[in-house]
């Protein structure tokens, strides 16, 4: 190929980039420049993206801060192009699709297999968790917090699509199974998960992508991690870091579920991660890249 595009920070991204480098194939990196500054958090994603960055011919950071990270690491300025994140493009396209009655009905039918009748009519908190850094004591604390919140807010449901990793399933089912307003459901596909995010009152997560998607939906996010490669959300006020700490999780969730002013301050904060046009900007940069390559040939 004339170029390969990789997206994100998985080990697949690193290996694909390295394979292309060995064949002298240019690589463009979508969602470039995210950093926590801690090589082991998130693990192994921080190492993957730092090791892959020097291989890239073109970088597509989602924000100006992620671009600054790349420039600080001495990536050439003319290879760094701020575009926003394509995850927001995909989200907006999916939300348009979910306005169609047939698609909405299909989503509700799928979710009705796991959730009780009338669940959308009741306020609910959406929970996700899968980070290796939280295995063990971290998930114990997260589950303790959820059990406490479920008791404290019996008028709310807590919907938790549980990751298949045994290190997650073990503590989650041990501590949360049997609580009436906690619903432990299988992992959901993209379409159903977007629907769950869109109607949630609050989202508790240790995910990276959810930190970008939820603010676009006007949903406050409590991030159950000690660090984030997406500090823009924290700075904008759409996201709060609470760690895998039961005291912090309970305190911040209680504030958001009981104080409308505090809730609105987060829900109405500006999303810093894009406007749904990232893909178009990437295409424009690639056109310029190949135009220059042809003129130099």
Tab-separated table of C-alpha atoms in Angstrom:
chain	number	residue	atom	x	y	z
A	1	UNK	CA	0.000	0.000	0.000
A	2	UNK	CA	0.992	3.643	-0.380
A	3	UNK	CA	0.226	4.154	3.313
A	4	UNK	CA	-1.244	2.308	6.276
A	5	UNK	CA	-3.474	3.995	8.849
A	6	UNK	CA	-3.560	2.772	12.432
A	7	UNK	CA	-5.890	4.014	15.148
A	8	UNK	CA	-5.458	4.058	18.895
A	9	UNK	CA	-2.877	2.476	21.164
A	10	UNK	CA	-3.389	-1.286	21.161
A	11	UNK	CA	-0.547	-3.738	20.708
A	12	UNK	CA	-1.945	-4.320	17.210
A	13	UNK	CA	-1.178	-0.670	16.424
A	14	UNK	CA	2.429	-1.063	17.538
A	15	UNK	CA	2.982	-4.336	15.667
A	16	UNK	CA	1.300	-3.106	12.475
A	17	UNK	CA	3.378	0.075	12.538
A	18	UNK	CA	6.569	-1.905	13.045
A	19	UNK	CA	5.695	-4.304	10.207
A	20	UNK	CA	5.094	-1.354	7.888
A	21	UNK	CA	8.373	0.240	8.954
A	22	UNK	CA	10.267	-2.937	8.035
A	23	UNK	CA	8.681	-2.765	4.562
A	24	UNK	CA	9.267	1.024	4.337
A	25	UNK	CA	5.542	1.690	4.088
A	26	UNK	CA	4.473	5.089	5.502
A	27	UNK	CA	2.115	4.969	8.481
A	28	UNK	CA	-0.436	7.512	9.672
A	29	UNK	CA	-1.559	7.445	13.297
A	30	UNK	CA	-5.139	8.396	14.151
A	31	UNK	CA	-5.595	9.401	17.823
A	32	UNK	CA	-1.912	10.222	18.178
A	33	UNK	CA	-0.199	11.969	21.058
A	34	UNK	CA	-2.228	10.757	24.036
A	35	UNK	CA	0.012	10.487	27.102
A	36	UNK	CA	-0.270	9.926	30.842
A	37	UNK	CA	3.451	10.216	31.541
A	38	UNK	CA	3.391	6.834	33.315
A	39	UNK	CA	4.673	3.992	31.136
A	40	UNK	CA	2.687	1.454	33.167
A	41	UNK	CA	-0.649	3.281	33.246
A	42	UNK	CA	-2.552	2.439	31.200
A	43	UNK	CA	-0.707	-0.812	30.565
A	44	UNK	CA	0.385	-1.595	27.912
A	45	UNK	CA	-1.222	1.248	25.946
A	46	UNK	CA	1.098	4.022	27.120
A	47	UNK	CA	4.157	2.067	26.016
A	48	UNK	CA	2.524	1.083	22.718
A	49	UNK	CA	1.812	4.661	21.657
A	50	UNK	CA	5.159	6.031	22.800
A	51	UNK	CA	7.091	3.301	20.992
A	52	UNK	CA	5.010	3.660	17.826
A	53	UNK	CA	5.192	7.448	17.529
A	54	UNK	CA	8.705	7.762	15.993
A	55	UNK	CA	7.727	5.308	13.236
A	56	UNK	CA	4.829	7.441	12.010
A	57	UNK	CA	4.973	9.524	8.842
A	58	UNK	CA	1.852	11.491	9.784
A	59	UNK	CA	0.280	12.079	13.195
A	60	UNK	CA	-3.404	12.916	13.694
A	61	UNK	CA	-3.749	14.053	17.331
A	62	UNK	CA	-7.304	14.794	18.465
A	63	UNK	CA	-6.475	17.949	20.440
A	64	UNK	CA	-3.883	20.701	20.641
A	65	UNK	CA	-2.596	19.224	23.904
A	66	UNK	CA	-1.958	15.832	22.321
A	67	UNK	CA	-0.194	17.659	19.473
A	68	UNK	CA	2.020	19.429	22.019
A	69	UNK	CA	2.955	16.044	23.476
A	70	UNK	CA	4.225	14.928	20.077
A	71	UNK	CA	6.171	18.126	19.475
A	72	UNK	CA	7.718	17.797	22.926
A	73	UNK	CA	8.903	14.332	21.843
A	74	UNK	CA	10.535	15.972	18.791
A	75	UNK	CA	8.128	14.800	16.107
A	76	UNK	CA	8.438	17.059	13.056
A	77	UNK	CA	5.900	19.873	13.216
A	78	UNK	CA	4.818	19.456	9.588
A	79	UNK	CA	3.782	15.844	10.325
A	80	UNK	CA	1.444	16.755	13.216
A	81	UNK	CA	-2.137	17.716	12.315
A	82	UNK	CA	-4.872	18.332	14.916
A	83	UNK	CA	-8.107	16.798	13.624
A	84	UNK	CA	-10.388	15.961	16.539
A	85	UNK	CA	-11.144	12.309	17.189
A	86	UNK	CA	-12.903	10.016	14.737
A	87	UNK	CA	-14.712	8.397	17.681
A	88	UNK	CA	-16.880	11.528	17.801
A	89	UNK	CA	-17.575	11.253	14.054
A	90	UNK	CA	-18.737	7.668	14.556
A	91	UNK	CA	-20.836	8.638	17.568
A	92	UNK	CA	-22.697	11.376	15.710
A	93	UNK	CA	-23.350	9.076	12.744
A	94	UNK	CA	-24.700	6.388	15.066
A	95	UNK	CA	-26.951	8.835	16.908
A	96	UNK	CA	-28.496	9.793	13.559
A	97	UNK	CA	-29.170	6.125	12.850
A	98	UNK	CA	-30.774	5.634	16.253
A	99	UNK	CA	-33.396	8.246	15.450
A	100	UNK	CA	-34.934	5.702	13.061
A	101	UNK	CA	-37.822	3.897	14.809
A	102	UNK	CA	-36.877	0.470	13.462
A	103	UNK	CA	-33.308	0.714	14.743
A	104	UNK	CA	-34.398	2.056	18.118
A	105	UNK	CA	-36.917	-0.788	18.443
A	106	UNK	CA	-34.230	-3.343	17.581
A	107	UNK	CA	-31.902	-1.933	20.256
A	108	UNK	CA	-34.650	-2.007	22.871
A	109	UNK	CA	-35.493	-5.584	21.914
A	110	UNK	CA	-31.877	-6.660	22.380
A	111	UNK	CA	-31.515	-4.910	25.734
A	112	UNK	CA	-34.861	-6.253	26.967
A	113	UNK	CA	-33.218	-9.689	27.161
A	114	UNK	CA	-31.151	-8.447	30.097
A	115	UNK	CA	-33.071	-5.545	31.637
A	116	UNK	CA	-36.527	-5.432	33.282
A	117	UNK	CA	-39.591	-3.940	31.623
A	118	UNK	CA	-39.748	-0.167	31.865
A	119	UNK	CA	-36.053	0.232	32.636
A	120	UNK	CA	-35.726	3.283	30.378
A	121	UNK	CA	-38.376	5.084	32.428
A	122	UNK	CA	-36.155	5.040	35.517
A	123	UNK	CA	-32.935	6.994	36.046
A	124	UNK	CA	-29.847	4.858	35.715
A	125	UNK	CA	-26.088	4.991	36.118
A	126	UNK	CA	-24.001	3.226	33.465
A	127	UNK	CA	-20.842	1.469	34.662
A	128	UNK	CA	-17.917	-0.017	32.753
A	129	UNK	CA	-14.638	-1.402	34.043
A	130	UNK	CA	-11.856	-3.491	32.562
A	131	UNK	CA	-8.440	-1.910	33.232
A	132	UNK	CA	-5.580	-4.197	34.232
A	133	UNK	CA	-4.430	-1.549	36.706
A	134	UNK	CA	-7.662	-2.103	38.650
A	135	UNK	CA	-7.440	-5.910	38.862
A	136	UNK	CA	-7.563	-7.105	42.448
A	137	UNK	CA	-7.998	-4.404	45.070
A	138	UNK	CA	-9.165	-1.802	42.586
A	139	UNK	CA	-12.202	-3.785	41.493
A	140	UNK	CA	-12.948	-4.707	45.093
A	141	UNK	CA	-13.166	-0.983	45.902
A	142	UNK	CA	-15.225	-0.207	42.801
A	143	UNK	CA	-17.729	-2.925	43.687
A	144	UNK	CA	-17.955	-1.753	47.289
A	145	UNK	CA	-18.760	1.737	46.027
A	146	UNK	CA	-21.430	0.466	43.638
A	147	UNK	CA	-23.093	-1.616	46.329
A	148	UNK	CA	-23.170	1.409	48.634
A	149	UNK	CA	-24.569	3.703	45.924
A	150	UNK	CA	-27.243	1.181	44.939
A	151	UNK	CA	-28.459	1.141	48.536
A	152	UNK	CA	-28.223	4.912	48.889
A	153	UNK	CA	-30.105	5.594	45.635
A	154	UNK	CA	-32.802	2.906	45.381
A	155	UNK	CA	-34.656	5.027	42.801
A	156	UNK	CA	-31.742	4.601	40.361
A	157	UNK	CA	-30.740	1.516	38.431
A	158	UNK	CA	-27.060	0.691	37.961
A	159	UNK	CA	-26.405	-1.004	34.621
A	160	UNK	CA	-23.041	-2.723	34.309
A	161	UNK	CA	-22.034	-4.553	31.091
A	162	UNK	CA	-19.426	-6.823	32.675
A	163	UNK	CA	-16.160	-7.470	30.841
A	164	UNK	CA	-15.453	-11.157	30.182
A	165	UNK	CA	-12.041	-11.156	31.864
A	166	UNK	CA	-12.194	-13.405	34.978
A	167	UNK	CA	-10.299	-10.736	36.932
A	168	UNK	CA	-13.321	-8.490	36.397
A	169	UNK	CA	-16.111	-11.043	36.553
A	170	UNK	CA	-14.920	-12.550	39.842
A	171	UNK	CA	-15.235	-9.537	42.160
A	172	UNK	CA	-18.175	-8.037	40.261
A	173	UNK	CA	-20.401	-11.102	40.545
A	174	UNK	CA	-19.209	-11.932	44.056
A	175	UNK	CA	-20.086	-8.497	45.431
A	176	UNK	CA	-22.910	-7.214	43.226
A	177	UNK	CA	-25.005	-10.195	42.186
A	178	UNK	CA	-28.411	-10.190	43.864
A	179	UNK	CA	-28.745	-6.449	44.459
A	180	UNK	CA	-32.168	-5.521	43.092
A	181	UNK	CA	-31.222	-2.295	41.301
A	182	UNK	CA	-27.848	-3.435	39.956
A	183	UNK	CA	-28.105	-5.141	36.572
A	184	UNK	CA	-25.049	-7.134	35.504
A	185	UNK	CA	-25.403	-7.714	31.778
A	186	UNK	CA	-23.116	-9.126	29.057
A	187	UNK	CA	-20.770	-6.806	27.138
A	188	UNK	CA	-22.729	-4.871	24.539
A	189	UNK	CA	-22.071	-4.073	20.907
A	190	UNK	CA	-21.425	-0.520	19.816
A	191	UNK	CA	-25.011	0.270	18.867
A	192	UNK	CA	-26.533	-0.883	22.159
A	193	UNK	CA	-23.781	0.718	24.205
A	194	UNK	CA	-24.262	4.108	22.549
A	195	UNK	CA	-27.956	3.848	23.359
A	196	UNK	CA	-27.131	3.073	26.995
A	197	UNK	CA	-24.785	6.057	27.184
A	198	UNK	CA	-27.288	8.397	25.565
A	199	UNK	CA	-29.986	7.791	28.190
A	200	UNK	CA	-27.773	7.381	31.267
A	201	UNK	CA	-27.799	10.005	33.987
A	202	UNK	CA	-24.186	9.401	35.005
A	203	UNK	CA	-21.346	7.230	33.736
A	204	UNK	CA	-18.700	5.542	35.888
A	205	UNK	CA	-15.856	4.097	33.836
A	206	UNK	CA	-12.175	3.304	33.549
A	207	UNK	CA	-12.418	3.337	29.744
A	208	UNK	CA	-10.541	5.744	27.509
A	209	UNK	CA	-13.024	6.150	24.669
A	210	UNK	CA	-15.998	6.692	26.960
A	211	UNK	CA	-14.224	9.763	28.347
A	212	UNK	CA	-14.597	11.300	24.883
A	213	UNK	CA	-17.988	9.948	23.868
A	214	UNK	CA	-19.981	10.697	27.018
A	215	UNK	CA	-19.253	14.460	27.107
A	216	UNK	CA	-20.573	14.688	23.544
A	217	UNK	CA	-23.838	13.333	24.944
A	218	UNK	CA	-23.895	15.752	27.880
A	219	UNK	CA	-23.192	13.010	30.422
A	220	UNK	CA	-20.926	13.600	33.434
A	221	UNK	CA	-18.166	11.017	33.705
A	222	UNK	CA	-16.358	9.788	36.801
A	223	UNK	CA	-13.148	8.067	35.724
A	224	UNK	CA	-12.103	5.259	38.042
A	225	UNK	CA	-8.396	5.638	37.320
A	226	UNK	CA	-5.551	7.586	38.902
A	227	UNK	CA	-4.311	8.995	35.596
A	228	UNK	CA	-5.792	9.794	32.214
A	229	UNK	CA	-4.307	10.350	28.778
A	230	UNK	CA	-7.254	12.660	28.149
A	231	UNK	CA	-6.713	15.547	30.605
A	232	UNK	CA	-8.650	17.891	28.309
A	233	UNK	CA	-11.908	16.512	29.697
A	234	UNK	CA	-10.759	17.103	33.268
A	235	UNK	CA	-9.721	20.663	32.393
A	236	UNK	CA	-13.025	21.315	30.613
A	237	UNK	CA	-15.027	20.000	33.560
A	238	UNK	CA	-16.751	17.145	31.712
A	239	UNK	CA	-14.753	14.468	33.538
A	240	UNK	CA	-13.477	13.882	37.079
A	241	UNK	CA	-10.768	11.470	38.147
A	242	UNK	CA	-11.839	9.518	41.226
A	243	UNK	CA	-9.471	6.543	41.087
A	244	UNK	CA	-10.457	3.017	42.053
A	245	UNK	CA	-11.216	4.397	45.498
A	246	UNK	CA	-14.565	3.619	47.085
A	247	UNK	CA	-14.624	6.765	49.236
A	248	UNK	CA	-13.988	9.051	46.260
A	249	UNK	CA	-16.422	7.226	43.985
A	250	UNK	CA	-19.214	7.362	46.556
A	251	UNK	CA	-18.611	11.028	47.389
A	252	UNK	CA	-18.495	12.296	43.802
A	253	UNK	CA	-21.367	10.127	42.572
A	254	UNK	CA	-23.504	11.196	45.522
A	255	UNK	CA	-22.878	14.848	44.716
A	256	UNK	CA	-23.833	14.416	41.069
A	257	UNK	CA	-26.938	12.348	41.799
A	258	UNK	CA	-28.247	14.679	44.496
A	259	UNK	CA	-27.032	18.175	43.532
A	260	UNK	CA	-28.563	19.406	40.266
A	261	UNK	CA	-26.298	22.444	40.092
A	262	UNK	CA	-23.167	20.306	40.342
A	263	UNK	CA	-24.634	17.912	37.793
A	264	UNK	CA	-25.418	20.682	35.311
A	265	UNK	CA	-21.932	22.149	35.643
A	266	UNK	CA	-20.461	18.913	34.284
A	267	UNK	CA	-23.253	17.998	31.867
A	268	UNK	CA	-23.195	21.400	30.168
A	269	UNK	CA	-19.411	21.801	29.967
A	270	UNK	CA	-17.979	22.023	26.458
A	271	UNK	CA	-16.746	18.780	24.915
A	272	UNK	CA	-13.085	19.288	23.904
A	273	UNK	CA	-12.709	16.202	21.727
A	274	UNK	CA	-14.134	17.170	18.382
A	275	UNK	CA	-17.050	18.272	16.256
A	276	UNK	CA	-17.658	15.192	14.120
A	277	UNK	CA	-15.442	16.373	11.250
A	278	UNK	CA	-12.179	14.602	12.126
A	279	UNK	CA	-12.413	12.125	9.242
A	280	UNK	CA	-12.754	14.912	6.694
A	281	UNK	CA	-9.695	16.675	8.096
A	282	UNK	CA	-7.678	13.458	7.941
A	283	UNK	CA	-8.660	12.935	4.299
A	284	UNK	CA	-7.588	16.494	3.462
A	285	UNK	CA	-4.180	15.979	5.083
A	286	UNK	CA	-3.690	12.682	3.243
A	287	UNK	CA	-4.556	14.322	-0.069
A	288	UNK	CA	-1.922	16.978	0.586
A	289	UNK	CA	0.580	14.303	1.631
A	290	UNK	CA	0.157	12.330	-1.594
A	291	UNK	CA	0.136	15.479	-3.727
A	292	UNK	CA	3.522	16.401	-2.261
A	293	UNK	CA	4.802	12.859	-2.748
A	294	UNK	CA	3.783	12.881	-6.412
A	295	UNK	CA	5.323	16.296	-7.057
A	296	UNK	CA	8.591	15.161	-5.481
A	297	UNK	CA	8.733	11.977	-7.572
